[in-house]
PDB file of C-alpha atoms in Angstrom:
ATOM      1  CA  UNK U1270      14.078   3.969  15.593  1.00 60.00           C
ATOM      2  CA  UNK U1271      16.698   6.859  15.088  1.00 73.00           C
ATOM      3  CA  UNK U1272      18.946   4.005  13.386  1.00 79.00           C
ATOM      4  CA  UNK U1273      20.349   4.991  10.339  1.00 81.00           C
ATOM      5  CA  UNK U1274      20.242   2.526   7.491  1.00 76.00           C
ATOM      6  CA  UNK U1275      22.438   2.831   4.360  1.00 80.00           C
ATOM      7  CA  UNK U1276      20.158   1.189   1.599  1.00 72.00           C
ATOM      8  CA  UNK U1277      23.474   1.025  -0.744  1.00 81.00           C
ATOM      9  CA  UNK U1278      24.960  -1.590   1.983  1.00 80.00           C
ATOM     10  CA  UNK U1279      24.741  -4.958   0.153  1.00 80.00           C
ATOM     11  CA  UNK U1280      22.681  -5.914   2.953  1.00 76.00           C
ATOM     12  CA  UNK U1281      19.887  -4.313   1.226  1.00 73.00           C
ATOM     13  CA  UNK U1282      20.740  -5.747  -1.840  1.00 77.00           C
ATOM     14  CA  UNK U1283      17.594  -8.845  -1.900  1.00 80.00           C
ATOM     15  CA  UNK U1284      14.468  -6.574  -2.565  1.00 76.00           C
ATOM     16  CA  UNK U1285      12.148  -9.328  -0.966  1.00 79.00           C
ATOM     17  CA  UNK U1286      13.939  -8.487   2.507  1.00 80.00           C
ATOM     18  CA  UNK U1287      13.332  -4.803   1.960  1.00 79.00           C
ATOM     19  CA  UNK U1288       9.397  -5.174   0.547  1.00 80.00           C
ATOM     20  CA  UNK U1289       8.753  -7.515   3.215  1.00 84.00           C
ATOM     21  CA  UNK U1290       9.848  -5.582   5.696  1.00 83.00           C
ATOM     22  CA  UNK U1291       7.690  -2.467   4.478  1.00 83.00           C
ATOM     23  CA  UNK U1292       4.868  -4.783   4.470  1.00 84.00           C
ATOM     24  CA  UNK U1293       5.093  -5.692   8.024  1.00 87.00           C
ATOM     25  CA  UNK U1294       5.862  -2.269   9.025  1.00 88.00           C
ATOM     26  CA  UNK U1295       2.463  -1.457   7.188  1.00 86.00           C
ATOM     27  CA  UNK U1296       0.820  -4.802   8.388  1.00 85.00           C
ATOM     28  CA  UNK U1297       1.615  -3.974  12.119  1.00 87.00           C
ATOM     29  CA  UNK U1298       0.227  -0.484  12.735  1.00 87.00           C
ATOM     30  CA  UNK U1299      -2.451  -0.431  14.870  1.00 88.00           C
ATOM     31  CA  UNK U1300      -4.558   1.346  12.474  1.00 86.00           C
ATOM     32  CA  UNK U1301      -4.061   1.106   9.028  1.00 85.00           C
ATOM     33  CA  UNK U1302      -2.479   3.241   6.602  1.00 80.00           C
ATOM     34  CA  UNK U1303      -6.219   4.582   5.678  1.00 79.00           C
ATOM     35  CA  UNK U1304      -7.746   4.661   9.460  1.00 80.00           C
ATOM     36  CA  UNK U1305     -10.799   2.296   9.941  1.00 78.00           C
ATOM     37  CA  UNK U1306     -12.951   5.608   9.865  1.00 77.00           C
ATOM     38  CA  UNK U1307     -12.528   5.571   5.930  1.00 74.00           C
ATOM     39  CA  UNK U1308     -13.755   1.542   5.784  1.00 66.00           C
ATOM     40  CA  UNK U1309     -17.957   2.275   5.171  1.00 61.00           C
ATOM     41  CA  UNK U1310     -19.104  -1.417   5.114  1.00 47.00           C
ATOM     42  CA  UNK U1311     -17.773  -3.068   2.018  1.00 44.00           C
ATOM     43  CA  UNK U1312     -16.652   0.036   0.256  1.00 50.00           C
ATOM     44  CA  UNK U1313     -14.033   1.935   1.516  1.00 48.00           C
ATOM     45  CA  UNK U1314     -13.972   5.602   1.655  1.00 51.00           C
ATOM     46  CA  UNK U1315     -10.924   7.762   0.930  1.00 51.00           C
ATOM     47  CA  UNK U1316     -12.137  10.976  -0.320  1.00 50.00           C
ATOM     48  CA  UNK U1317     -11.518  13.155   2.751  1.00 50.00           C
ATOM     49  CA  UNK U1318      -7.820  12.413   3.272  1.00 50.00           C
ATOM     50  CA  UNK U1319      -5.575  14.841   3.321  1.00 51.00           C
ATOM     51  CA  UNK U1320      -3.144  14.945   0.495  1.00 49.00           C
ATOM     52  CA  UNK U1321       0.342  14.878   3.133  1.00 50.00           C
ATOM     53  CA  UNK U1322      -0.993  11.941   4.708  1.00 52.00           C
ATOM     54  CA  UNK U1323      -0.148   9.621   1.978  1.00 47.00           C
ATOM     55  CA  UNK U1324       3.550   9.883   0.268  1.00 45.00           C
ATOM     56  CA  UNK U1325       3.888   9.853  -3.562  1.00 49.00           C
ATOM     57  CA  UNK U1326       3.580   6.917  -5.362  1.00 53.00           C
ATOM     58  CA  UNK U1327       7.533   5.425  -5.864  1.00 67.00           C
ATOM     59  CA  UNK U1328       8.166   5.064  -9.690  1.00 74.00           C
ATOM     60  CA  UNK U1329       8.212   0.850  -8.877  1.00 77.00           C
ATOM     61  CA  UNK U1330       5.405   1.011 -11.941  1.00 81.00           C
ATOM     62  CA  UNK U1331       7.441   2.482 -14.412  1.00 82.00           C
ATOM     63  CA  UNK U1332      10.171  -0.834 -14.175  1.00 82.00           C
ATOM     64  CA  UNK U1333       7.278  -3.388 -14.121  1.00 86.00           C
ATOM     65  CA  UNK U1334       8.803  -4.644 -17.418  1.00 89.00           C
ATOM     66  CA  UNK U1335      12.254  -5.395 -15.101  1.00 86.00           C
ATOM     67  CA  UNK U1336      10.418  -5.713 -11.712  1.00 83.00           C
ATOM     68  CA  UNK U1337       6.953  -7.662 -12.649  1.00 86.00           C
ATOM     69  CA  UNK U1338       5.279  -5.202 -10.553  1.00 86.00           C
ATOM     70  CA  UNK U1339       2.536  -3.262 -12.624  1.00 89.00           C
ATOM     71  CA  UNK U1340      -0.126  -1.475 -10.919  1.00 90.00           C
ATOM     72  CA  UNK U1341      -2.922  -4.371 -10.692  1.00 92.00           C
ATOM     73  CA  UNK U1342       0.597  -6.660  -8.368  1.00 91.00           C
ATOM     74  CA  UNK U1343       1.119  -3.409  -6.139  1.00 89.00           C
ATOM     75  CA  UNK U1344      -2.169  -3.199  -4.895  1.00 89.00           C
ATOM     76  CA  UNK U1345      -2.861  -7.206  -4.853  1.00 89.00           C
ATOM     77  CA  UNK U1346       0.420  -7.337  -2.481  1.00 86.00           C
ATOM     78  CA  UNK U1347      -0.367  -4.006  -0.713  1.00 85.00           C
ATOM     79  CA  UNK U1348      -3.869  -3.567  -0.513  1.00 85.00           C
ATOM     80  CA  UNK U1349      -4.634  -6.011   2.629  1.00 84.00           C
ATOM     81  CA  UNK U1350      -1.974  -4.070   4.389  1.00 84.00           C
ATOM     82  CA  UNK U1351      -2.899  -0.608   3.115  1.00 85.00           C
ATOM     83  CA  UNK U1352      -6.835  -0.530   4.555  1.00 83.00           C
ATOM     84  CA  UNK U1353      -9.028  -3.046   6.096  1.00 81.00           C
ATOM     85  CA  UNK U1354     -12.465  -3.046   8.229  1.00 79.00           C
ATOM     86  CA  UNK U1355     -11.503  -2.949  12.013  1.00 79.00           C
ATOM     87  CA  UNK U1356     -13.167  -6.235  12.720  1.00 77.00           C
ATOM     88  CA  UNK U1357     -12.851  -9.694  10.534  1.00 75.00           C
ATOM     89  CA  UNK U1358     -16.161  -9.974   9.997  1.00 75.00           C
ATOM     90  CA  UNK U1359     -18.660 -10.560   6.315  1.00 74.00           C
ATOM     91  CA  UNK U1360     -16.633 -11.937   3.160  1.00 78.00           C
ATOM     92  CA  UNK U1361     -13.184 -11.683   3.220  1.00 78.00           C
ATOM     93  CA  UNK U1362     -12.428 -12.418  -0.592  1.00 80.00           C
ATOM     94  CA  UNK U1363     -15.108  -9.463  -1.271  1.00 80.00           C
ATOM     95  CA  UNK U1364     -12.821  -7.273   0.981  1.00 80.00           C
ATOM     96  CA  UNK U1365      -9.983  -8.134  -0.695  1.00 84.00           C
ATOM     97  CA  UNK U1366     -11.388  -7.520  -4.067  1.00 85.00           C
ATOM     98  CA  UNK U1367     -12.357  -4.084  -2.722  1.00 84.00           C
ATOM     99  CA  UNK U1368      -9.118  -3.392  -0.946  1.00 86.00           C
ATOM    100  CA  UNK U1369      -6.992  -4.406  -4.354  1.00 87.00           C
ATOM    101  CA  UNK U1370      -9.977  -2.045  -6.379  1.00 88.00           C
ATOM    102  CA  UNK U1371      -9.537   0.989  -3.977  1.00 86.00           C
ATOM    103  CA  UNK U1372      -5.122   0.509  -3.943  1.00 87.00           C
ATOM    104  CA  UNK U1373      -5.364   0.645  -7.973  1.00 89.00           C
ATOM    105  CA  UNK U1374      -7.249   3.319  -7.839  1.00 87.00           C
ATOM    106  CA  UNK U1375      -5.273   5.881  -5.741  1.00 85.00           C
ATOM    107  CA  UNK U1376      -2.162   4.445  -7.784  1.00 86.00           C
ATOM    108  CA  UNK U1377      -4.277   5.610 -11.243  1.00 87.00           C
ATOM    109  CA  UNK U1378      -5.716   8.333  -9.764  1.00 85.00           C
ATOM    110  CA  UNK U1379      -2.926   9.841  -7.032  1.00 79.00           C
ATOM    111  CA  UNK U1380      -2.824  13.433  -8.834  1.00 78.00           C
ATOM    112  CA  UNK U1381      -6.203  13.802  -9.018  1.00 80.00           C
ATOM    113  CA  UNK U1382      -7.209  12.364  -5.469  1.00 74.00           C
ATOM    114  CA  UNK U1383      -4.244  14.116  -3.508  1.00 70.00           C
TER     115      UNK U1383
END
């Protein structure tokens, strides 16, 4: 919506409601964040993305001491959200292994894939 939220209202001041509600947001689209055209089988594909169509990495990692969220916790929390096949079909715990994998990866690798 065109609603403007002030993050600094103390609202905002549990990080679970904010993270949770990115997740849905993420969680809801009708495609994922990487479209089901990038999903090839049981290895996604995200080579041919366009560098604007993913924002930079937030600096979350750099406060994992403080926050408990390294690199290897994003992508476990965000990778389900972030890409998955169109259809629930073959091995679910393989595509979440793959989905964590490819998550990690663009965190690691954001300069050089974008």
């Amino acid at each position: 919506t065109d609603e403007h939220l002030d993050l600094d209202d103390g609202r905002w001041e549990d990080i679970h409601v904010v993270t949770g509600a990115l997740k849905l947001f993420f969680r809801e689209l009708p495609e994922p964040l990487v479209p089901f055209s990038h999903w090839r089988g049981t290895r996604p594909g995200f080579g041919d993305i366009p560098g604007d169509a993913v924002p930079r990495p937030r600096r979350v990692i750099e406060y994992k001491e403080e926050n408990r969220m390294s690199v290897q916790s994003i992508a476990i929390v965000f990778g389900p959200t972030l890409l998955r096949p169109a259809s629930e079909e073959g091995n679910m715990a393989m595509h979440m292994v793959f989905q964590n994998q490819v998550v990690e990866h663009i965190l690691n690798q954001y300069s050089y894939i974008f």
